[in-house]
């Protein structure tokens, strides 16, 4: 039987590109009940399904002229989608928080797995 693998603590050194003045850096969260197949098809779990809003800071929302509940077009190097916004004072300026969902919506549609970071461009739909 082979010996168990142990991590040596070495982390590859990657240069993180700076965020430009127009983009927000994506931070991805995870929910216990996402909108994947098991949750979507289980009738008893229908009440726990919720939309996946994009959480941004009040500072960034004011700069874009948007309010909670407004729709924005979110674009990354991988794709784009229209999402509702939730203004969240717990999110720092320059950051956008979006939960991952197993159904391919949310952050899954925007993340390029080969990129070190994911930056988002937001466009108001007003």
Short mmCIF file of N, CA and C in Angstrom, two decimals:
data_model
loop_
_atom_site.label_atom_id
_atom_site.label_comp_id
_atom_site.label_asym_id
_atom_site.label_seq_id
_atom_site.Cartn_x
_atom_site.Cartn_y
_atom_site.Cartn_z
N UNK A 1 0.84 -1.18 0.00
CA UNK A 1 0.00 0.00 0.00
C UNK A 1 0.89 1.24 0.00
N UNK A 2 0.61 2.19 -0.90
CA UNK A 2 1.44 3.40 -0.93
C UNK A 2 1.21 4.27 0.31
N UNK A 3 2.24 5.02 0.63
CA UNK A 3 2.13 5.93 1.77
C UNK A 3 1.17 7.06 1.44
N UNK A 4 0.44 7.58 2.43
CA UNK A 4 -0.47 8.69 2.16
C UNK A 4 0.32 9.92 1.69
N UNK A 5 -0.29 10.69 0.81
CA UNK A 5 0.34 11.90 0.29
C UNK A 5 0.26 12.98 1.36
N UNK A 6 1.33 13.67 1.55
CA UNK A 6 1.34 14.80 2.47
C UNK A 6 1.79 16.05 1.73
N UNK A 7 1.14 17.14 2.04
CA UNK A 7 1.43 18.41 1.40
C UNK A 7 2.68 18.99 2.01
N UNK A 8 3.62 19.43 1.18
CA UNK A 8 4.88 19.97 1.66
C UNK A 8 4.80 21.47 1.96
N UNK A 9 3.66 22.08 1.71
CA UNK A 9 3.48 23.51 2.00
C UNK A 9 3.93 24.42 0.88
N UNK A 10 4.48 23.86 -0.18
CA UNK A 10 4.95 24.69 -1.30
C UNK A 10 3.76 25.19 -2.11
N UNK A 11 3.74 26.47 -2.39
CA UNK A 11 2.67 27.08 -3.17
C UNK A 11 3.31 27.75 -4.38
N UNK A 12 2.79 27.48 -5.59
CA UNK A 12 3.38 28.14 -6.74
C UNK A 12 3.25 29.65 -6.63
N UNK A 13 4.28 30.33 -7.05
CA UNK A 13 4.30 31.79 -6.99
C UNK A 13 3.73 32.35 -8.29
N UNK A 14 2.53 32.94 -8.22
CA UNK A 14 1.89 33.54 -9.38
C UNK A 14 1.77 35.04 -9.17
N UNK A 15 2.05 35.76 -10.20
CA UNK A 15 1.86 37.21 -10.14
C UNK A 15 0.38 37.50 -10.37
N UNK A 16 -0.27 38.10 -9.39
CA UNK A 16 -1.68 38.44 -9.51
C UNK A 16 -1.80 39.76 -10.23
N UNK A 17 -2.51 39.77 -11.36
CA UNK A 17 -2.62 41.03 -12.11
C UNK A 17 -3.44 42.05 -11.33
N UNK A 18 -3.08 43.32 -11.45
CA UNK A 18 -3.86 44.36 -10.75
C UNK A 18 -5.24 44.51 -11.40
N UNK A 19 -6.19 44.92 -10.59
CA UNK A 19 -7.55 45.17 -11.09
C UNK A 19 -7.56 46.53 -11.76
N UNK A 20 -8.22 46.60 -12.91
CA UNK A 20 -8.30 47.91 -13.57
C UNK A 20 -9.38 48.76 -12.91
N UNK A 21 -9.46 50.01 -13.28
CA UNK A 21 -10.36 50.96 -12.62
C UNK A 21 -11.83 50.67 -12.90
N UNK A 22 -12.15 49.88 -13.92
CA UNK A 22 -13.54 49.65 -14.30
C UNK A 22 -14.07 48.29 -13.85
N UNK A 23 -13.20 47.37 -13.54
CA UNK A 23 -13.63 46.01 -13.22
C UNK A 23 -13.76 45.80 -11.71
N UNK A 24 -14.54 44.78 -11.36
CA UNK A 24 -14.65 44.33 -9.98
C UNK A 24 -14.06 42.92 -9.91
N UNK A 25 -13.31 42.63 -8.88
CA UNK A 25 -12.69 41.33 -8.70
C UNK A 25 -13.74 40.37 -8.12
N UNK A 26 -13.92 39.24 -8.77
CA UNK A 26 -14.93 38.27 -8.35
C UNK A 26 -14.44 37.42 -7.19
N UNK A 27 -15.26 37.34 -6.15
CA UNK A 27 -15.05 36.44 -5.02
C UNK A 27 -16.26 35.50 -5.02
N UNK A 28 -15.99 34.21 -5.01
CA UNK A 28 -17.06 33.22 -5.15
C UNK A 28 -17.39 32.60 -3.80
N UNK A 29 -18.70 32.49 -3.53
CA UNK A 29 -19.19 31.84 -2.33
C UNK A 29 -19.85 30.52 -2.68
N UNK A 30 -20.29 29.83 -1.68
CA UNK A 30 -20.95 28.54 -1.88
C UNK A 30 -22.14 28.48 -0.94
N UNK A 31 -23.24 27.92 -1.44
CA UNK A 31 -24.45 27.75 -0.63
C UNK A 31 -24.66 26.28 -0.31
N UNK A 32 -25.32 26.03 0.78
CA UNK A 32 -25.68 24.65 1.09
C UNK A 32 -26.69 24.14 0.07
N UNK A 33 -27.69 24.95 -0.25
CA UNK A 33 -28.70 24.57 -1.24
C UNK A 33 -28.54 25.45 -2.46
N UNK A 34 -27.82 24.94 -3.46
CA UNK A 34 -27.71 25.70 -4.70
C UNK A 34 -28.90 25.30 -5.58
N UNK A 35 -28.90 25.72 -6.81
CA UNK A 35 -30.02 25.39 -7.70
C UNK A 35 -29.67 24.26 -8.65
N UNK A 36 -28.86 23.31 -8.16
CA UNK A 36 -28.48 22.15 -8.95
C UNK A 36 -29.64 21.17 -9.10
N UNK A 37 -29.37 20.08 -9.74
CA UNK A 37 -30.41 19.11 -10.09
C UNK A 37 -31.13 18.53 -8.87
N UNK A 38 -30.40 18.15 -7.85
CA UNK A 38 -31.03 17.53 -6.66
C UNK A 38 -31.99 18.50 -5.98
N UNK A 39 -31.56 19.74 -5.82
CA UNK A 39 -32.42 20.72 -5.16
C UNK A 39 -33.59 21.08 -6.08
N UNK A 40 -33.33 21.20 -7.37
CA UNK A 40 -34.37 21.61 -8.31
C UNK A 40 -35.47 20.56 -8.46
N UNK A 41 -35.13 19.30 -8.36
CA UNK A 41 -36.11 18.24 -8.59
C UNK A 41 -36.74 17.69 -7.32
N UNK A 42 -36.25 18.08 -6.16
CA UNK A 42 -36.82 17.62 -4.90
C UNK A 42 -37.91 18.61 -4.49
N UNK A 43 -39.15 18.18 -4.55
CA UNK A 43 -40.28 19.05 -4.24
C UNK A 43 -40.19 19.66 -2.85
N UNK A 44 -39.68 18.90 -1.90
CA UNK A 44 -39.58 19.40 -0.53
C UNK A 44 -38.57 20.53 -0.39
N UNK A 45 -37.65 20.63 -1.33
CA UNK A 45 -36.62 21.66 -1.26
C UNK A 45 -36.94 22.88 -2.10
N UNK A 46 -38.10 22.89 -2.72
CA UNK A 46 -38.48 24.02 -3.57
C UNK A 46 -38.46 25.35 -2.85
N UNK A 47 -38.75 25.34 -1.56
CA UNK A 47 -38.80 26.59 -0.80
C UNK A 47 -37.41 27.16 -0.52
N UNK A 48 -36.36 26.36 -0.64
CA UNK A 48 -35.02 26.87 -0.34
C UNK A 48 -34.31 27.41 -1.58
N UNK A 49 -34.90 27.21 -2.75
CA UNK A 49 -34.30 27.75 -3.98
C UNK A 49 -34.43 29.27 -3.98
N UNK A 50 -33.34 29.93 -4.26
CA UNK A 50 -33.34 31.38 -4.31
C UNK A 50 -32.52 31.84 -5.51
N UNK A 51 -32.73 33.05 -5.96
CA UNK A 51 -31.90 33.57 -7.05
C UNK A 51 -30.46 33.80 -6.56
N UNK A 52 -29.58 34.00 -7.50
CA UNK A 52 -28.18 34.24 -7.19
C UNK A 52 -27.84 35.69 -7.51
N UNK A 53 -28.09 36.63 -6.58
CA UNK A 53 -27.75 38.03 -6.87
C UNK A 53 -26.25 38.26 -6.78
N UNK A 54 -25.82 39.29 -7.45
CA UNK A 54 -24.43 39.74 -7.40
C UNK A 54 -24.32 40.75 -6.27
N UNK A 55 -23.53 40.46 -5.27
CA UNK A 55 -23.36 41.36 -4.12
C UNK A 55 -22.22 42.32 -4.41
N UNK A 56 -22.52 43.62 -4.33
CA UNK A 56 -21.50 44.65 -4.53
C UNK A 56 -21.60 45.67 -3.41
N UNK A 57 -20.56 46.47 -3.27
CA UNK A 57 -20.53 47.47 -2.20
C UNK A 57 -21.42 48.66 -2.54
N UNK A 58 -21.86 49.39 -1.52
CA UNK A 58 -22.62 50.62 -1.78
C UNK A 58 -21.82 51.63 -2.61
N UNK A 59 -20.51 51.69 -2.42
CA UNK A 59 -19.67 52.61 -3.18
C UNK A 59 -19.71 52.29 -4.67
N UNK A 60 -19.55 51.00 -5.02
CA UNK A 60 -19.57 50.61 -6.43
C UNK A 60 -20.96 50.77 -7.04
N UNK A 61 -22.00 50.50 -6.25
CA UNK A 61 -23.36 50.67 -6.74
C UNK A 61 -23.65 52.14 -7.04
N UNK A 62 -23.19 53.02 -6.18
CA UNK A 62 -23.40 54.46 -6.41
C UNK A 62 -22.68 54.92 -7.66
N UNK A 63 -21.49 54.40 -7.89
CA UNK A 63 -20.73 54.76 -9.09
C UNK A 63 -21.41 54.32 -10.38
N UNK A 64 -22.15 53.22 -10.30
CA UNK A 64 -22.86 52.72 -11.48
C UNK A 64 -24.28 53.26 -11.56
N UNK A 65 -24.75 53.90 -10.50
CA UNK A 65 -26.11 54.42 -10.49
C UNK A 65 -27.16 53.33 -10.40
N UNK A 66 -26.87 52.27 -9.64
CA UNK A 66 -27.82 51.16 -9.51
C UNK A 66 -28.23 50.98 -8.06
N UNK A 67 -29.37 50.32 -7.88
CA UNK A 67 -29.91 50.04 -6.55
C UNK A 67 -30.14 48.55 -6.39
N UNK A 68 -30.35 48.11 -5.16
CA UNK A 68 -30.64 46.70 -4.92
C UNK A 68 -31.84 46.26 -5.73
N UNK A 69 -31.72 45.11 -6.37
CA UNK A 69 -32.81 44.58 -7.18
C UNK A 69 -32.69 44.92 -8.65
N UNK A 70 -31.89 45.94 -9.00
CA UNK A 70 -31.69 46.27 -10.41
C UNK A 70 -30.93 45.14 -11.11
N UNK A 71 -31.16 44.98 -12.40
CA UNK A 71 -30.43 44.01 -13.19
C UNK A 71 -29.21 44.66 -13.81
N UNK A 72 -28.10 43.92 -13.85
CA UNK A 72 -26.88 44.37 -14.51
C UNK A 72 -26.38 43.26 -15.43
N UNK A 73 -25.75 43.65 -16.52
CA UNK A 73 -25.07 42.69 -17.37
C UNK A 73 -23.66 42.55 -16.82
N UNK A 74 -23.29 41.32 -16.50
CA UNK A 74 -21.98 41.01 -15.94
C UNK A 74 -21.19 40.27 -17.01
N UNK A 75 -19.99 40.74 -17.29
CA UNK A 75 -19.16 40.09 -18.31
C UNK A 75 -17.77 39.82 -17.76
N UNK A 76 -17.26 38.63 -18.10
CA UNK A 76 -15.89 38.26 -17.79
C UNK A 76 -15.24 37.81 -19.08
N UNK A 77 -14.01 37.32 -19.00
CA UNK A 77 -13.35 36.83 -20.21
C UNK A 77 -13.98 35.53 -20.71
N UNK A 78 -14.76 34.86 -19.86
CA UNK A 78 -15.37 33.60 -20.25
C UNK A 78 -16.79 33.74 -20.77
N UNK A 79 -17.57 34.66 -20.24
CA UNK A 79 -18.96 34.79 -20.66
C UNK A 79 -19.63 35.97 -20.02
N UNK A 80 -20.94 36.07 -20.24
CA UNK A 80 -21.71 37.15 -19.63
C UNK A 80 -23.09 36.64 -19.30
N UNK A 81 -23.75 37.35 -18.40
CA UNK A 81 -25.12 37.04 -18.01
C UNK A 81 -25.73 38.26 -17.34
N UNK A 82 -27.04 38.24 -17.24
CA UNK A 82 -27.76 39.32 -16.56
C UNK A 82 -28.14 38.81 -15.18
N UNK A 83 -27.79 39.60 -14.15
CA UNK A 83 -28.02 39.21 -12.76
C UNK A 83 -28.64 40.36 -11.98
N UNK A 84 -29.45 40.04 -10.97
CA UNK A 84 -29.91 41.09 -10.07
C UNK A 84 -28.78 41.48 -9.12
N UNK A 85 -28.82 42.70 -8.64
CA UNK A 85 -27.78 43.21 -7.73
C UNK A 85 -28.34 43.26 -6.31
N UNK A 86 -27.49 42.90 -5.37
CA UNK A 86 -27.78 43.09 -3.95
C UNK A 86 -26.68 43.99 -3.40
N UNK A 87 -27.06 45.17 -2.93
CA UNK A 87 -26.06 46.07 -2.35
C UNK A 87 -25.80 45.61 -0.93
N UNK A 88 -24.53 45.32 -0.66
CA UNK A 88 -24.13 44.69 0.59
C UNK A 88 -22.99 45.48 1.22
N UNK A 89 -23.23 46.14 2.36
CA UNK A 89 -22.16 46.92 2.99
C UNK A 89 -21.00 46.05 3.49
N UNK A 90 -21.18 44.74 3.54
CA UNK A 90 -20.12 43.84 3.96
C UNK A 90 -19.14 43.48 2.85
N UNK A 91 -19.42 43.92 1.64
CA UNK A 91 -18.54 43.65 0.50
C UNK A 91 -17.66 44.87 0.29
N UNK A 92 -16.34 44.68 0.25
CA UNK A 92 -15.45 45.84 0.05
C UNK A 92 -15.58 46.43 -1.35
N UNK A 93 -15.26 47.70 -1.47
CA UNK A 93 -15.26 48.35 -2.79
C UNK A 93 -14.25 47.65 -3.68
N UNK A 94 -14.63 47.48 -4.96
CA UNK A 94 -13.75 46.82 -5.91
C UNK A 94 -13.94 45.32 -5.99
N UNK A 95 -14.87 44.80 -5.19
CA UNK A 95 -15.11 43.36 -5.14
C UNK A 95 -16.57 43.08 -5.48
N UNK A 96 -16.81 41.99 -6.18
CA UNK A 96 -18.16 41.50 -6.43
C UNK A 96 -18.23 40.07 -5.91
N UNK A 97 -19.25 39.75 -5.11
CA UNK A 97 -19.39 38.41 -4.56
C UNK A 97 -20.58 37.73 -5.21
N UNK A 98 -20.37 36.52 -5.68
CA UNK A 98 -21.41 35.74 -6.34
C UNK A 98 -21.26 34.29 -5.95
N UNK A 99 -22.37 33.64 -5.64
CA UNK A 99 -22.32 32.23 -5.24
C UNK A 99 -22.20 31.32 -6.45
N UNK A 100 -21.58 30.19 -6.24
CA UNK A 100 -21.43 29.15 -7.26
C UNK A 100 -22.67 28.28 -7.24
N UNK A 101 -23.12 27.84 -8.39
CA UNK A 101 -24.28 26.97 -8.47
C UNK A 101 -23.97 25.79 -9.39
N UNK A 102 -24.42 24.62 -9.00
CA UNK A 102 -24.16 23.41 -9.79
C UNK A 102 -24.94 23.39 -11.09
N UNK A 103 -25.92 24.27 -11.26
CA UNK A 103 -26.70 24.27 -12.50
C UNK A 103 -26.04 25.08 -13.61
N UNK A 104 -24.85 25.61 -13.36
CA UNK A 104 -24.13 26.37 -14.38
C UNK A 104 -24.44 27.84 -14.36
N UNK A 105 -25.39 28.26 -13.55
CA UNK A 105 -25.69 29.69 -13.41
C UNK A 105 -24.74 30.28 -12.37
N UNK A 106 -24.91 31.53 -12.10
CA UNK A 106 -24.08 32.17 -11.09
C UNK A 106 -22.64 32.25 -11.54
N UNK A 107 -21.73 32.07 -10.60
CA UNK A 107 -20.31 32.24 -10.86
C UNK A 107 -19.75 31.21 -11.84
N UNK A 108 -20.36 30.04 -11.92
CA UNK A 108 -19.82 28.99 -12.80
C UNK A 108 -19.75 29.42 -14.25
N UNK A 109 -20.64 30.26 -14.68
CA UNK A 109 -20.67 30.72 -16.07
C UNK A 109 -19.64 31.81 -16.37
N UNK A 110 -19.01 32.33 -15.33
CA UNK A 110 -18.10 33.47 -15.51
C UNK A 110 -16.63 33.14 -15.27
N UNK A 111 -16.37 32.04 -14.59
CA UNK A 111 -15.00 31.73 -14.17
C UNK A 111 -14.25 31.00 -15.28
N UNK A 112 -13.06 31.50 -15.59
CA UNK A 112 -12.14 30.81 -16.48
C UNK A 112 -11.18 30.05 -15.57
N UNK A 113 -11.23 28.73 -15.60
CA UNK A 113 -10.43 27.92 -14.69
C UNK A 113 -8.93 28.08 -14.90
N UNK A 114 -8.52 28.60 -16.04
CA UNK A 114 -7.10 28.77 -16.32
C UNK A 114 -6.57 30.14 -15.88
N UNK A 115 -7.47 31.03 -15.50
CA UNK A 115 -7.06 32.37 -15.09
C UNK A 115 -6.77 32.40 -13.59
N UNK A 116 -5.85 33.23 -13.18
CA UNK A 116 -5.51 33.36 -11.77
C UNK A 116 -6.64 34.04 -11.00
N UNK A 117 -7.23 35.08 -11.59
CA UNK A 117 -8.35 35.80 -11.00
C UNK A 117 -9.40 36.03 -12.08
N UNK A 118 -10.61 36.34 -11.64
CA UNK A 118 -11.68 36.69 -12.57
C UNK A 118 -12.13 38.11 -12.27
N UNK A 119 -12.01 38.97 -13.26
CA UNK A 119 -12.49 40.34 -13.14
C UNK A 119 -13.78 40.48 -13.92
N UNK A 120 -14.72 41.24 -13.37
CA UNK A 120 -16.02 41.43 -13.99
C UNK A 120 -16.22 42.87 -14.42
N UNK A 121 -16.85 43.05 -15.52
CA UNK A 121 -17.30 44.36 -15.97
C UNK A 121 -18.82 44.39 -15.80
N UNK A 122 -19.34 45.43 -15.19
CA UNK A 122 -20.77 45.56 -14.97
C UNK A 122 -21.33 46.66 -15.84
N UNK A 123 -22.52 46.42 -16.35
CA UNK A 123 -23.22 47.40 -17.18
C UNK A 123 -24.67 47.48 -16.68
N UNK A 124 -25.10 48.66 -16.32
CA UNK A 124 -26.47 48.86 -15.86
C UNK A 124 -27.45 48.58 -16.99
N UNK A 125 -28.58 47.97 -16.68
CA UNK A 125 -29.60 47.67 -17.67
C UNK A 125 -30.69 48.74 -17.68
N UNK A 126 -30.50 49.83 -16.95
CA UNK A 126 -31.49 50.90 -16.89
C UNK A 126 -31.52 51.67 -18.18
#
